[in-house]
């Protein structure tokens, strides 16, 4: 289990997260929703050790992640696909994926497994990542994170800037990850797809964790969607 226990996080003097708690069970897909600036990316960065956590703790099973330096966190089985993808654009697809393998000395079989989820990448291995389409870059970023055989994968708006058919591919991938027992903490703006793939939904607002729900409950009463995301479910 990935457990975030009453953390507060800040950038220099700016306190962004306030007393946030959250648990992601093994193999669970948890959708994290909230308006722009709510603190969603900051929460993912806090888990990855990229933002100062000034109180509370983050742990995975017996490992207290919030006491580790940032470079140790992926080694413990937490994959991260940041907002905006962050590939090494001058490196080829294959080189990017091999960077992922290096993190945990993963074997070639792991690369085969990651590629089996994105077969189209097999035809792109020698292409420079910077020349890929947005959707292909998203696949490489996700495949790279999978190369460390994560127990949990943190995805920050993977559908951002993609055309509808690619967005569908991303959500299908998340469903596949669920079948592979990878826990996913998914930050998204695409409400409909998020509701489809998530086991539970949590809402953040202004640095606070406000409410927890699930897709079924939200289908019956979409009021939290209107309140925290500003949309009606059927409008997305
Ligand atoms: N490096 C930084 N320094 C100072 N403040 C920051 C920094 N990064 C983010 N913030 C602030 O922290 C708050 C939360 O930002 P965050 O990126 O976590 O929001 P978000 O929920 O991911 O929003 P979005 O949906 O737009 O991606 C915002 O007010 C933002 O301006
Ligand atoms: Mg963000």
XYZ file of C-alpha atoms and ligand atoms in Angstrom:
268
model
C 0.000 0.000 0.000
C 1.088 3.543 -0.773
C 0.220 5.706 2.194
C 0.321 9.476 2.427
C -0.189 10.493 5.999
C -1.040 14.101 6.795
C 1.615 15.725 4.656
C 2.197 19.392 4.136
C 4.459 20.436 1.273
C 5.890 23.708 0.117
C 7.972 25.462 -2.503
C 10.343 27.750 -0.538
C 7.975 29.957 1.463
C 4.812 28.932 -0.379
C 2.819 26.299 1.497
C 0.911 24.332 -1.145
C -0.286 21.048 0.378
C -2.008 21.195 3.717
C -2.515 18.100 5.838
C -3.132 15.770 2.903
C -3.814 12.078 3.537
C -4.374 9.407 0.919
C -3.990 5.680 0.484
C -3.608 3.698 -2.704
C -4.043 -0.049 -2.329
C -1.997 -2.548 -4.299
C -3.378 -2.812 -7.817
C -5.920 -0.058 -7.285
C -6.542 2.809 -9.699
C -7.176 5.997 -7.770
C -8.318 9.051 -9.732
C -7.221 12.413 -8.338
C -9.308 15.344 -9.546
C -9.253 19.063 -8.873
C -9.036 22.428 -10.571
C -5.877 23.995 -11.968
C -3.591 24.908 -9.089
C -5.335 22.592 -6.589
C -2.022 20.878 -5.799
C -2.350 17.619 -7.753
C 1.067 17.754 -9.390
C 2.587 18.917 -6.112
C 1.213 15.814 -4.423
C 2.826 13.542 -7.020
C 6.088 15.482 -6.763
C 5.952 15.140 -2.988
C 5.722 11.353 -3.324
C 8.717 11.412 -5.668
C 10.758 13.520 -3.235
C 10.887 16.454 -5.640
C 9.154 18.923 -3.327
C 9.894 19.664 0.303
C 7.522 17.755 2.587
C 7.620 19.739 5.796
C 5.366 17.563 7.899
C 3.709 14.162 7.782
C 5.025 11.049 6.073
C 4.803 9.029 2.864
C 5.383 5.302 2.945
C 5.058 2.224 0.781
C 4.589 -0.930 2.822
C 7.450 -0.776 5.355
C 9.546 1.793 3.508
C 9.265 5.416 4.586
C 9.700 7.139 1.245
C 9.635 10.645 2.694
C 12.930 9.923 4.494
C 14.699 8.880 1.297
C 16.558 11.058 -1.191
C 14.645 11.545 -4.459
C 16.836 9.183 -6.505
C 16.010 6.271 -4.176
C 12.271 6.505 -4.691
C 12.016 4.985 -8.192
C 14.322 2.189 -7.031
C 11.688 1.294 -4.466
C 9.164 0.655 -7.206
C 7.418 3.974 -7.711
C 7.135 4.972 -11.369
C 6.361 8.551 -12.349
C 5.153 9.993 -15.630
C 5.358 13.741 -15.075
C 3.039 16.328 -16.558
C 4.540 17.235 -19.942
C 6.312 13.867 -20.261
C 9.949 14.973 -19.857
C 11.669 12.640 -22.254
C 15.282 13.006 -23.281
C 14.344 14.401 -26.674
C 17.781 13.925 -28.248
C 17.826 10.260 -27.280
C 16.089 7.579 -29.288
C 13.076 5.704 -28.015
C 15.270 2.714 -27.241
C 17.759 4.844 -25.315
C 14.974 6.439 -23.290
C 13.580 3.044 -22.383
C 17.017 1.764 -21.428
C 17.352 4.688 -19.023
C 14.241 3.297 -17.384
C 15.735 -0.187 -17.171
C 18.896 1.163 -15.518
C 17.048 2.526 -12.512
C 16.528 -0.941 -11.077
C 18.795 -3.048 -13.270
C 15.682 -4.476 -14.890
C 16.119 -7.219 -17.451
C 15.397 -7.236 -21.154
C 12.219 -9.209 -20.425
C 10.875 -6.202 -18.550
C 11.434 -4.063 -21.638
C 9.598 -6.678 -23.707
C 6.708 -6.545 -21.248
C 6.555 -2.728 -21.339
C 6.660 -2.783 -25.150
C 3.919 -5.402 -25.299
C 1.588 -2.750 -23.852
C 2.611 -0.312 -26.618
C 3.374 -2.485 -29.658
C 3.543 0.544 -31.976
C 6.751 1.647 -30.246
C 8.558 -1.406 -31.541
C 8.616 0.261 -34.947
C 9.989 3.515 -33.478
C 12.915 2.299 -31.440
C 15.619 4.179 -33.328
C 13.666 7.433 -33.737
C 14.683 10.456 -31.666
C 12.067 10.975 -28.977
C 11.764 14.688 -29.690
C 10.449 13.921 -33.172
C 7.629 11.648 -31.985
C 4.005 12.742 -31.923
C 2.534 13.764 -28.576
C 0.752 10.451 -28.203
C 3.868 8.464 -29.015
C 5.862 10.524 -26.509
C 3.271 9.731 -23.870
C 3.644 6.041 -24.635
C 7.437 6.249 -24.352
C 7.207 8.120 -21.044
C 4.798 5.514 -19.694
C 6.808 2.573 -21.040
C 9.959 4.078 -19.528
C 8.315 4.318 -16.122
C 7.151 0.699 -16.466
C 10.728 -0.410 -17.157
C 11.407 -0.145 -13.446
C 8.642 -2.648 -12.724
C 6.763 -0.254 -10.495
C 4.399 -1.427 -7.837
C 2.748 1.978 -8.154
C 2.677 4.297 -11.122
C 1.975 8.016 -10.727
C 0.578 9.578 -13.891
C 0.157 13.332 -14.207
C -2.388 14.237 -16.885
C -1.309 11.598 -19.389
C -4.053 12.621 -21.831
C -3.026 16.286 -21.969
C -2.788 17.549 -25.538
C -3.711 14.249 -27.173
C -6.367 13.571 -29.782
C -9.403 11.537 -28.678
C -8.253 8.207 -30.122
C -4.911 8.532 -28.319
C -6.671 9.447 -25.097
C -8.626 6.239 -25.428
C -5.355 4.335 -25.784
C -4.078 5.896 -22.567
C -7.155 4.834 -20.634
C -6.957 1.345 -22.130
C -3.355 1.193 -20.958
C -4.428 2.070 -17.448
C -6.933 -0.778 -17.549
C -4.147 -3.098 -18.669
C -1.941 -1.923 -15.817
C -4.739 -2.713 -13.429
C -4.822 -6.257 -14.821
C -1.060 -6.410 -14.232
C -1.673 -5.445 -10.580
C 0.146 -2.134 -10.882
C -1.442 0.457 -8.588
C -2.059 3.751 -10.379
C -2.458 7.231 -8.947
C -3.980 9.074 -11.873
C -4.260 12.852 -12.129
C -6.546 13.766 -15.007
C -8.793 16.431 -16.501
C -10.677 13.936 -18.675
C -13.446 13.101 -16.255
C -15.339 10.465 -18.197
C -12.319 8.251 -18.850
C -11.091 8.733 -15.303
C -14.415 7.614 -13.899
C -14.343 4.595 -16.170
C -10.932 3.280 -15.110
C -10.775 4.337 -11.449
C -11.778 2.281 -8.429
C -12.032 5.369 -6.255
C -11.925 9.130 -6.837
C -10.508 11.794 -4.550
C -10.982 15.530 -4.887
C -8.421 18.181 -4.038
C -9.064 21.873 -3.651
C -6.702 24.648 -2.713
C -4.071 22.273 -1.289
C -6.541 20.255 0.768
C -7.908 16.763 0.233
C -11.633 17.451 0.328
C -13.621 14.387 -0.464
C -13.441 10.744 -1.441
C -15.949 9.005 -3.645
C -16.211 6.349 -6.335
C -17.472 6.259 -9.929
C -20.772 4.603 -9.047
C -21.632 7.142 -6.381
C -20.657 9.995 -8.689
C -22.868 8.649 -11.461
C -25.793 8.861 -9.062
C -24.785 12.180 -7.613
C -22.311 14.183 -9.709
C -22.407 17.151 -7.348
C -18.745 16.809 -6.212
C -17.677 16.904 -9.876
C -19.439 20.224 -10.298
C -18.059 21.502 -7.027
C -14.401 20.517 -7.353
C -13.831 20.280 -11.088
C -16.529 22.595 -12.379
C -18.025 20.198 -14.888
C -21.007 17.962 -15.240
C -19.928 14.404 -15.967
C -21.908 14.162 -19.183
C -20.383 17.380 -20.495
C -16.880 15.916 -20.788
N 7.906 25.643 -8.297
C 6.907 26.294 -7.702
N 7.135 27.355 -6.898
C 6.136 28.014 -6.272
N 4.834 27.674 -6.387
C 4.531 26.631 -7.163
C 5.537 25.885 -7.871
N 4.929 24.903 -8.562
C 3.602 25.025 -8.309
N 3.366 26.068 -7.467
C 2.049 26.505 -6.980
O 1.472 25.443 -6.242
C 0.065 25.403 -6.476
C -0.312 23.987 -6.905
O 0.282 23.717 -8.148
P 0.181 22.307 -8.845
O 1.074 22.327 -10.018
O 0.383 21.246 -7.836
O -1.357 22.319 -9.293
P -2.169 21.262 -10.160
O -3.342 20.853 -9.339
O -1.270 20.203 -10.667
O -2.712 22.167 -11.356
P -2.862 21.864 -12.945
O -4.198 21.200 -13.088
O -2.875 23.237 -13.550
O -1.720 21.035 -13.402
C -0.234 26.472 -7.512
O -0.739 27.598 -6.855
C 1.117 26.763 -8.122
O 1.214 28.104 -8.550
Mg -0.600 19.706 -12.535
